[in-house]
mmCIF file of C-alpha atoms in Angstrom:
data_model
loop_
_atom_site.group_PDB
_atom_site.id
_atom_site.type_symbol
_atom_site.label_atom_id
_atom_site.label_comp_id
_atom_site.label_asym_id
_atom_site.label_seq_id
_atom_site.Cartn_x
_atom_site.Cartn_y
_atom_site.Cartn_z
ATOM 1 C CA MET A 1 -0.014 -0.124 0.033
ATOM 2 C CA ASN A 2 1.857 2.992 -1.352
ATOM 3 C CA ASN A 3 1.523 6.002 -3.561
ATOM 4 C CA LYS A 4 -2.133 6.406 -2.759
ATOM 5 C CA ASN A 5 -4.312 9.416 -2.387
ATOM 6 C CA ILE A 6 -5.848 9.201 1.124
ATOM 7 C CA ILE A 7 -8.243 11.505 2.937
ATOM 8 C CA ILE A 8 -8.296 11.169 6.759
ATOM 9 C CA THR A 9 -10.946 12.912 8.829
ATOM 10 C CA GLY A 10 -10.424 13.592 12.539
ATOM 11 C CA ALA A 11 -6.722 13.602 11.921
ATOM 12 C CA SER A 12 -5.484 16.006 14.515
ATOM 13 C CA LYS A 13 -5.612 13.650 17.393
ATOM 14 C CA GLY A 14 -6.298 10.081 18.509
ATOM 15 C CA LEU A 15 -6.270 7.247 15.916
ATOM 16 C CA GLY A 16 -6.423 9.631 12.946
ATOM 17 C CA HIS A 17 -3.058 11.410 14.139
ATOM 18 C CA ASP A 18 -1.159 8.152 14.608
ATOM 19 C CA LEU A 19 -2.664 6.719 11.409
ATOM 20 C CA ALA A 20 -1.604 9.762 9.279
ATOM 21 C CA ILE A 21 2.005 9.522 10.492
ATOM 22 C CA ASN A 22 2.057 5.796 9.880
ATOM 23 C CA LEU A 23 0.591 5.991 6.330
ATOM 24 C CA SER A 24 2.825 8.988 5.295
ATOM 25 C CA LYS A 25 5.862 6.595 5.498
ATOM 26 C CA ASP A 26 4.749 4.744 2.435
ATOM 27 C CA ASN A 27 4.882 7.543 0.002
ATOM 28 C CA ASN A 28 1.222 8.200 0.258
ATOM 29 C CA LYS A 29 -0.244 11.580 -0.341
ATOM 30 C CA LEU A 30 -2.595 12.736 2.480
ATOM 31 C CA PHE A 31 -5.371 15.202 2.781
ATOM 32 C CA LEU A 32 -5.836 15.713 6.521
ATOM 33 C CA ILE A 33 -9.056 17.201 7.950
ATOM 34 C CA ALA A 34 -9.890 18.298 11.661
ATOM 35 C CA ARG A 35 -11.021 21.429 13.469
ATOM 36 C CA ASP A 36 -7.912 22.514 14.980
ATOM 37 C CA LEU A 37 -5.598 24.065 12.349
ATOM 38 C CA ASN A 38 -2.732 24.568 14.662
ATOM 39 C CA ASN A 39 -2.796 20.900 15.562
ATOM 40 C CA LEU A 40 -2.998 19.895 11.875
ATOM 41 C CA ASN A 41 0.047 21.878 10.951
ATOM 42 C CA LYS A 42 1.866 20.371 13.919
ATOM 43 C CA LEU A 43 0.776 16.845 12.637
ATOM 44 C CA LYS A 44 1.939 17.743 9.046
ATOM 45 C CA LYS A 45 5.478 18.335 10.241
ATOM 46 C CA LYS A 46 5.637 14.943 12.052
ATOM 47 C CA CYS A 47 4.471 13.162 8.734
ATOM 48 C CA HIS A 48 7.128 11.758 6.307
ATOM 49 C CA PHE A 49 7.433 13.732 3.017
ATOM 50 C CA SER A 50 5.532 16.557 4.735
ATOM 51 C CA SER A 51 5.475 18.699 1.657
ATOM 52 C CA LYS A 52 3.141 16.076 -0.112
ATOM 53 C CA HIS A 53 0.359 16.584 2.150
ATOM 54 C CA LYS A 54 -2.468 19.038 2.700
ATOM 55 C CA VAL A 55 -4.273 19.889 5.907
ATOM 56 C CA PHE A 56 -7.778 21.462 5.917
ATOM 57 C CA SER A 57 -9.685 22.896 8.901
ATOM 58 C CA SER A 58 -13.384 22.106 8.952
ATOM 59 C CA ASN A 59 -15.897 21.423 11.706
ATOM 60 C CA LEU A 60 -17.785 18.228 10.868
ATOM 61 C CA LEU A 61 -20.531 19.160 13.297
ATOM 62 C CA PHE A 62 -21.947 21.214 10.275
ATOM 63 C CA PRO A 63 -22.293 18.875 7.258
ATOM 64 C CA ASN A 64 -22.809 21.824 5.005
ATOM 65 C CA GLU A 65 -19.134 22.354 5.318
ATOM 66 C CA ILE A 66 -18.506 19.223 3.271
ATOM 67 C CA ILE A 67 -18.892 21.067 0.009
ATOM 68 C CA ASN A 68 -15.804 23.124 0.786
ATOM 69 C CA ILE A 69 -13.840 19.974 1.646
ATOM 70 C CA HIS A 70 -14.982 18.424 -1.657
ATOM 71 C CA LYS A 71 -13.860 21.398 -3.664
ATOM 72 C CA GLU A 72 -10.416 21.372 -1.959
ATOM 73 C CA VAL A 73 -10.054 17.541 -2.353
ATOM 74 C CA LYS A 74 -10.815 17.773 -6.043
ATOM 75 C CA LYS A 75 -8.116 20.395 -6.649
ATOM 76 C CA PHE A 76 -5.545 18.488 -4.535
ATOM 77 C CA PHE A 77 -6.132 15.078 -6.002
ATOM 78 C CA LYS A 78 -7.282 16.020 -9.397
ATOM 79 C CA ASN A 79 -10.512 13.989 -8.519
ATOM 80 C CA LYS A 80 -8.629 10.675 -8.032
ATOM 81 C CA ILE A 81 -9.185 9.562 -4.575
ATOM 82 C CA HIS A 82 -8.055 5.994 -3.630
ATOM 83 C CA ILE A 83 -8.867 5.842 0.106
ATOM 84 C CA ILE A 84 -11.225 7.507 2.564
ATOM 85 C CA ILE A 85 -10.749 6.956 6.294
ATOM 86 C CA HIS A 86 -13.314 8.484 8.512
ATOM 87 C CA CYS A 87 -11.683 8.719 12.050
ATOM 88 C CA ALA A 88 -13.799 11.823 13.153
ATOM 89 C CA GLY A 89 -16.240 10.977 16.065
ATOM 90 C CA GLY A 90 -16.733 11.161 19.773
ATOM 91 C CA GLY A 91 -19.470 11.633 22.393
ATOM 92 C CA LEU A 92 -18.955 15.393 22.923
ATOM 93 C CA GLY A 93 -19.675 14.996 26.532
ATOM 94 C CA LEU A 94 -23.455 14.468 25.822
ATOM 95 C CA LYS A 95 -24.374 11.829 28.360
ATOM 96 C CA GLU A 96 -27.952 12.525 29.049
ATOM 97 C CA THR A 97 -30.516 9.725 28.732
ATOM 98 C CA ASP A 98 -33.200 12.146 27.857
ATOM 99 C CA ILE A 99 -31.029 13.743 25.159
ATOM 100 C CA ASN A 100 -32.754 16.386 23.145
ATOM 101 C CA SER A 101 -33.081 16.409 19.214
ATOM 102 C CA SER A 102 -30.599 19.211 18.919
ATOM 103 C CA ASP A 103 -27.800 17.512 20.785
ATOM 104 C CA LEU A 104 -28.557 14.188 19.213
ATOM 105 C CA LEU A 105 -28.192 15.718 15.777
ATOM 106 C CA LYS A 106 -24.730 17.098 16.726
ATOM 107 C CA LEU A 107 -23.619 13.649 17.548
ATOM 108 C CA LEU A 108 -25.169 12.270 14.363
ATOM 109 C CA ASN A 109 -23.359 14.999 12.355
ATOM 110 C CA LEU A 110 -19.995 14.264 13.823
ATOM 111 C CA ASN A 111 -20.166 10.410 13.782
ATOM 112 C CA ILE A 112 -22.012 9.692 10.633
ATOM 113 C CA LEU A 113 -23.772 12.382 8.746
ATOM 114 C CA SER A 114 -20.734 14.266 7.661
ATOM 115 C CA SER A 115 -19.127 11.094 6.555
ATOM 116 C CA ILE A 116 -22.364 10.109 4.552
ATOM 117 C CA GLU A 117 -22.209 13.584 2.722
ATOM 118 C CA LEU A 118 -18.460 13.316 1.916
ATOM 119 C CA ASN A 119 -18.986 9.703 0.577
ATOM 120 C CA ARG A 120 -21.950 10.863 -1.523
ATOM 121 C CA LEU A 121 -19.676 13.446 -3.329
ATOM 122 C CA LEU A 122 -16.649 11.228 -3.799
ATOM 123 C CA ILE A 123 -18.163 7.751 -4.594
ATOM 124 C CA PRO A 124 -19.076 8.488 -8.176
ATOM 125 C CA SER A 125 -15.460 8.914 -9.180
ATOM 126 C CA MET A 126 -14.557 5.776 -7.392
ATOM 127 C CA LYS A 127 -17.423 3.857 -9.113
ATOM 128 C CA LYS A 128 -16.320 5.345 -12.542
ATOM 129 C CA ARG A 129 -12.771 3.917 -11.815
ATOM 130 C CA LYS A 130 -14.092 0.773 -10.335
ATOM 131 C CA ASN A 131 -11.719 1.161 -7.481
ATOM 132 C CA GLY A 132 -11.861 2.643 -3.975
ATOM 133 C CA LYS A 133 -11.597 2.091 -0.272
ATOM 134 C CA ILE A 134 -13.827 3.576 2.358
ATOM 135 C CA ILE A 135 -13.050 2.800 5.919
ATOM 136 C CA HIS A 136 -15.175 4.037 8.877
ATOM 137 C CA ILE A 137 -13.920 3.962 12.596
ATOM 138 C CA GLY A 138 -16.832 2.902 14.711
ATOM 139 C CA SER A 139 -16.889 1.383 18.307
ATOM 140 C CA ILE A 140 -18.078 -1.556 20.128
ATOM 141 C CA ALA A 141 -21.000 0.751 20.820
ATOM 142 C CA SER A 142 -22.032 0.043 17.308
ATOM 143 C CA ASN A 143 -23.388 -3.311 18.808
ATOM 144 C CA GLU A 144 -23.386 -2.901 22.544
ATOM 145 C CA ALA A 145 -24.909 -0.239 24.995
ATOM 146 C CA VAL A 146 -21.462 0.804 26.530
ATOM 147 C CA GLY A 147 -21.568 4.491 25.790
ATOM 148 C CA SER A 148 -24.124 7.313 26.235
ATOM 149 C CA LEU A 149 -27.410 6.969 24.646
ATOM 150 C CA GLY A 150 -26.594 9.524 21.872
ATOM 151 C CA TYR A 151 -23.266 8.018 21.094
ATOM 152 C CA ASN A 152 -24.729 4.288 20.972
ATOM 153 C CA ILE A 153 -27.464 5.576 18.469
ATOM 154 C CA ALA A 154 -24.766 7.219 16.243
ATOM 155 C CA LYS A 155 -22.475 4.333 16.159
ATOM 156 C CA ALA A 156 -25.191 1.659 15.682
ATOM 157 C CA SER A 157 -26.465 3.933 12.685
ATOM 158 C CA LEU A 158 -22.876 3.732 11.353
ATOM 159 C CA HIS A 159 -22.882 0.084 11.522
ATOM 160 C CA ALA A 160 -26.141 -0.047 9.519
ATOM 161 C CA TYR A 161 -24.644 2.247 6.893
ATOM 162 C CA VAL A 162 -21.529 0.392 6.408
ATOM 163 C CA LYS A 163 -23.468 -2.906 6.000
ATOM 164 C CA THR A 164 -25.803 -1.481 3.497
ATOM 165 C CA LEU A 165 -23.611 0.687 1.461
ATOM 166 C CA GLY A 166 -20.887 -1.984 1.398
ATOM 167 C CA ARG A 167 -23.380 -4.424 -0.117
ATOM 168 C CA ASP A 168 -24.500 -1.851 -2.706
ATOM 169 C CA LEU A 169 -20.921 -0.915 -3.902
ATOM 170 C CA ALA A 170 -19.243 -4.306 -3.850
ATOM 171 C CA LYS A 171 -20.133 -4.807 -7.610
ATOM 172 C CA ASN A 172 -18.216 -1.581 -8.463
ATOM 173 C CA ASN A 173 -15.146 -2.781 -6.538
ATOM 174 C CA VAL A 174 -15.509 0.020 -4.089
ATOM 175 C CA VAL A 175 -15.063 -1.590 -0.661
ATOM 176 C CA VAL A 176 -16.879 0.048 2.321
ATOM 177 C CA SER A 177 -15.842 -1.482 5.573
ATOM 178 C CA GLY A 178 -14.935 -0.357 9.058
ATOM 179 C CA ILE A 179 -13.620 -1.337 12.483
ATOM 180 C CA ALA A 180 -15.197 -1.263 16.051
ATOM 181 C CA PRO A 181 -12.544 -0.754 18.553
ATOM 182 C CA GLY A 182 -12.939 -1.191 22.195
ATOM 183 C CA GLY A 183 -10.836 0.993 24.494
ATOM 184 C CA PHE A 184 -7.353 2.118 23.399
ATOM 185 C CA ILE A 185 -5.219 5.039 24.238
ATOM 186 C CA SER A 186 -3.583 7.550 21.852
ATOM 187 C CA LYS A 187 -2.839 11.310 21.727
ATOM 188 C CA ASP A 188 -5.801 13.197 23.416
ATOM 189 C CA ASN A 189 -8.390 10.683 22.785
ATOM 190 C CA ALA A 190 -11.147 9.537 25.272
ATOM 191 C CA MET A 191 -8.778 7.215 27.171
ATOM 192 C CA ASP A 192 -5.966 9.609 27.271
ATOM 193 C CA ARG A 193 -8.056 12.314 28.686
ATOM 194 C CA LEU A 194 -9.494 9.946 31.329
ATOM 195 C CA LYS A 195 -6.134 8.918 32.314
ATOM 196 C CA ASN A 196 -4.975 12.514 32.796
ATOM 197 C CA LYS A 197 -8.090 13.569 34.588
ATOM 198 C CA ASN A 198 -8.965 10.471 36.697
ATOM 199 C CA ILE A 199 -6.348 7.866 36.994
ATOM 200 C CA LYS A 200 -8.343 5.910 39.510
ATOM 201 C CA ALA A 201 -11.199 5.425 36.928
ATOM 202 C CA TYR A 202 -8.743 4.788 34.075
ATOM 203 C CA LYS A 203 -7.158 1.927 36.089
ATOM 204 C CA ASN A 204 -10.676 0.577 37.137
ATOM 205 C CA PHE A 205 -11.728 0.571 33.372
ATOM 206 C CA ILE A 206 -8.743 -1.645 32.572
ATOM 207 C CA LYS A 207 -9.483 -4.059 35.488
ATOM 208 C CA GLU A 208 -13.215 -4.288 35.029
ATOM 209 C CA ARG A 209 -13.524 -4.096 31.235
ATOM 210 C CA LEU A 210 -10.419 -5.443 29.633
ATOM 211 C CA PRO A 211 -9.763 -9.130 29.817
ATOM 212 C CA ARG A 212 -6.057 -8.977 28.968
ATOM 213 C CA GLY A 213 -5.524 -6.337 31.790
ATOM 214 C CA LYS A 214 -3.959 -3.586 29.545
ATOM 215 C CA MET A 215 -5.100 -0.710 27.365
ATOM 216 C CA GLY A 216 -4.968 -1.115 23.573
ATOM 217 C CA LYS A 217 -2.732 0.986 21.482
ATOM 218 C CA THR A 218 -3.104 2.319 18.007
ATOM 219 C CA SER A 219 -0.014 0.348 16.921
ATOM 220 C CA GLU A 220 -2.262 -2.748 17.290
ATOM 221 C CA ILE A 221 -5.238 -1.236 15.404
ATOM 222 C CA ILE A 222 -3.458 0.301 12.386
ATOM 223 C CA PRO A 223 -2.374 -3.000 10.772
ATOM 224 C CA LEU A 224 -6.115 -3.956 10.471
ATOM 225 C CA ILE A 225 -6.906 -0.542 8.799
ATOM 226 C CA LYS A 226 -4.030 -0.967 6.321
ATOM 227 C CA PHE A 227 -5.467 -4.393 5.425
ATOM 228 C CA LEU A 228 -8.748 -2.658 4.825
ATOM 229 C CA CYS A 229 -7.046 -0.140 2.593
ATOM 230 C CA SER A 230 -5.300 -2.846 0.596
ATOM 231 C CA GLU A 231 -6.228 -4.487 -2.729
ATOM 232 C CA ASN A 232 -6.709 -7.707 -0.779
ATOM 233 C CA SER A 233 -9.855 -6.390 1.247
ATOM 234 C CA GLY A 234 -12.573 -7.224 -1.313
ATOM 235 C CA MET A 235 -14.326 -9.705 0.748
ATOM 236 C CA MET A 236 -14.554 -7.140 3.582
ATOM 237 C CA SER A 237 -17.399 -5.209 1.749
ATOM 238 C CA GLY A 238 -20.001 -4.291 4.333
ATOM 239 C CA CYS A 239 -18.053 -5.648 7.297
ATOM 240 C CA LEU A 240 -17.525 -3.747 10.592
ATOM 241 C CA ILE A 241 -14.765 -5.655 12.382
ATOM 242 C CA PRO A 242 -14.461 -5.611 16.273
ATOM 243 C CA ILE A 243 -11.137 -5.117 17.587
ATOM 244 C CA ASP A 244 -11.489 -4.892 21.313
ATOM 245 C CA GLY A 245 -9.293 -7.500 23.107
ATOM 246 C CA GLY A 246 -12.360 -9.293 24.331
ATOM 247 C CA GLU A 247 -14.065 -6.210 25.763
ATOM 248 C CA SER A 248 -17.266 -6.672 23.874
ATOM 249 C CA LYS A 249 -19.618 -9.199 25.019
ATOM 250 C CA SER A 250 -22.192 -9.515 22.104
ATOM 251 C CA TYR A 251 -22.276 -12.542 19.817
ATOM 252 C CA SER A 252 -23.676 -10.913 16.705
ATOM 253 C CA PHE A 253 -21.501 -8.569 14.608
#
């Protein structure tokens, strides 16, 4: 997997941050999207062949901004996109069980609706070339009630989207897939913030939730994503793969 044109959303921190650095080693050309332009510029400097990559600041809470992303992507890649990796997501601290429609919409915008809109604009060129990979980063909350109500709804919706779109595009050699991670730690992600804010709760999470007794790392997750990006991933159409060290308890995926 090298010399590919790759879009990564949610690139300024967490899995997206580490994934960008890793994929930049293989002479890929990256279009990196996140809200914080300062962090994006810092990330670009960490990437190999940094001059090849472009950063773009956008708030995915507002799907109407996707049109601006699309315009910049078309200019940068000359409308030839090989891979899209949707890492943007999160719970936004909205933990209410009686969540209102406005807050639920924010979670849906961030976790799925912005991805749907970007895919909608980019899939036609992939179908025309009969080649493309679209990978979504979900959560074990896609199939288990482990997060807040709004977050669980958003991730369950993402699971349904990947399954349905993956089936539809398989005939075009456009592979839509995803992963459903359990707890893992990386730069400024939820577990990193919990560790810094409440070390006792962090250690209790490991003890109570993780059978192997240690927190996952992005270095354990990235190889699976790279496989989904590869030309050997054709049978993964519509699949959302759990990678959680035994944390999830559901039988159906």
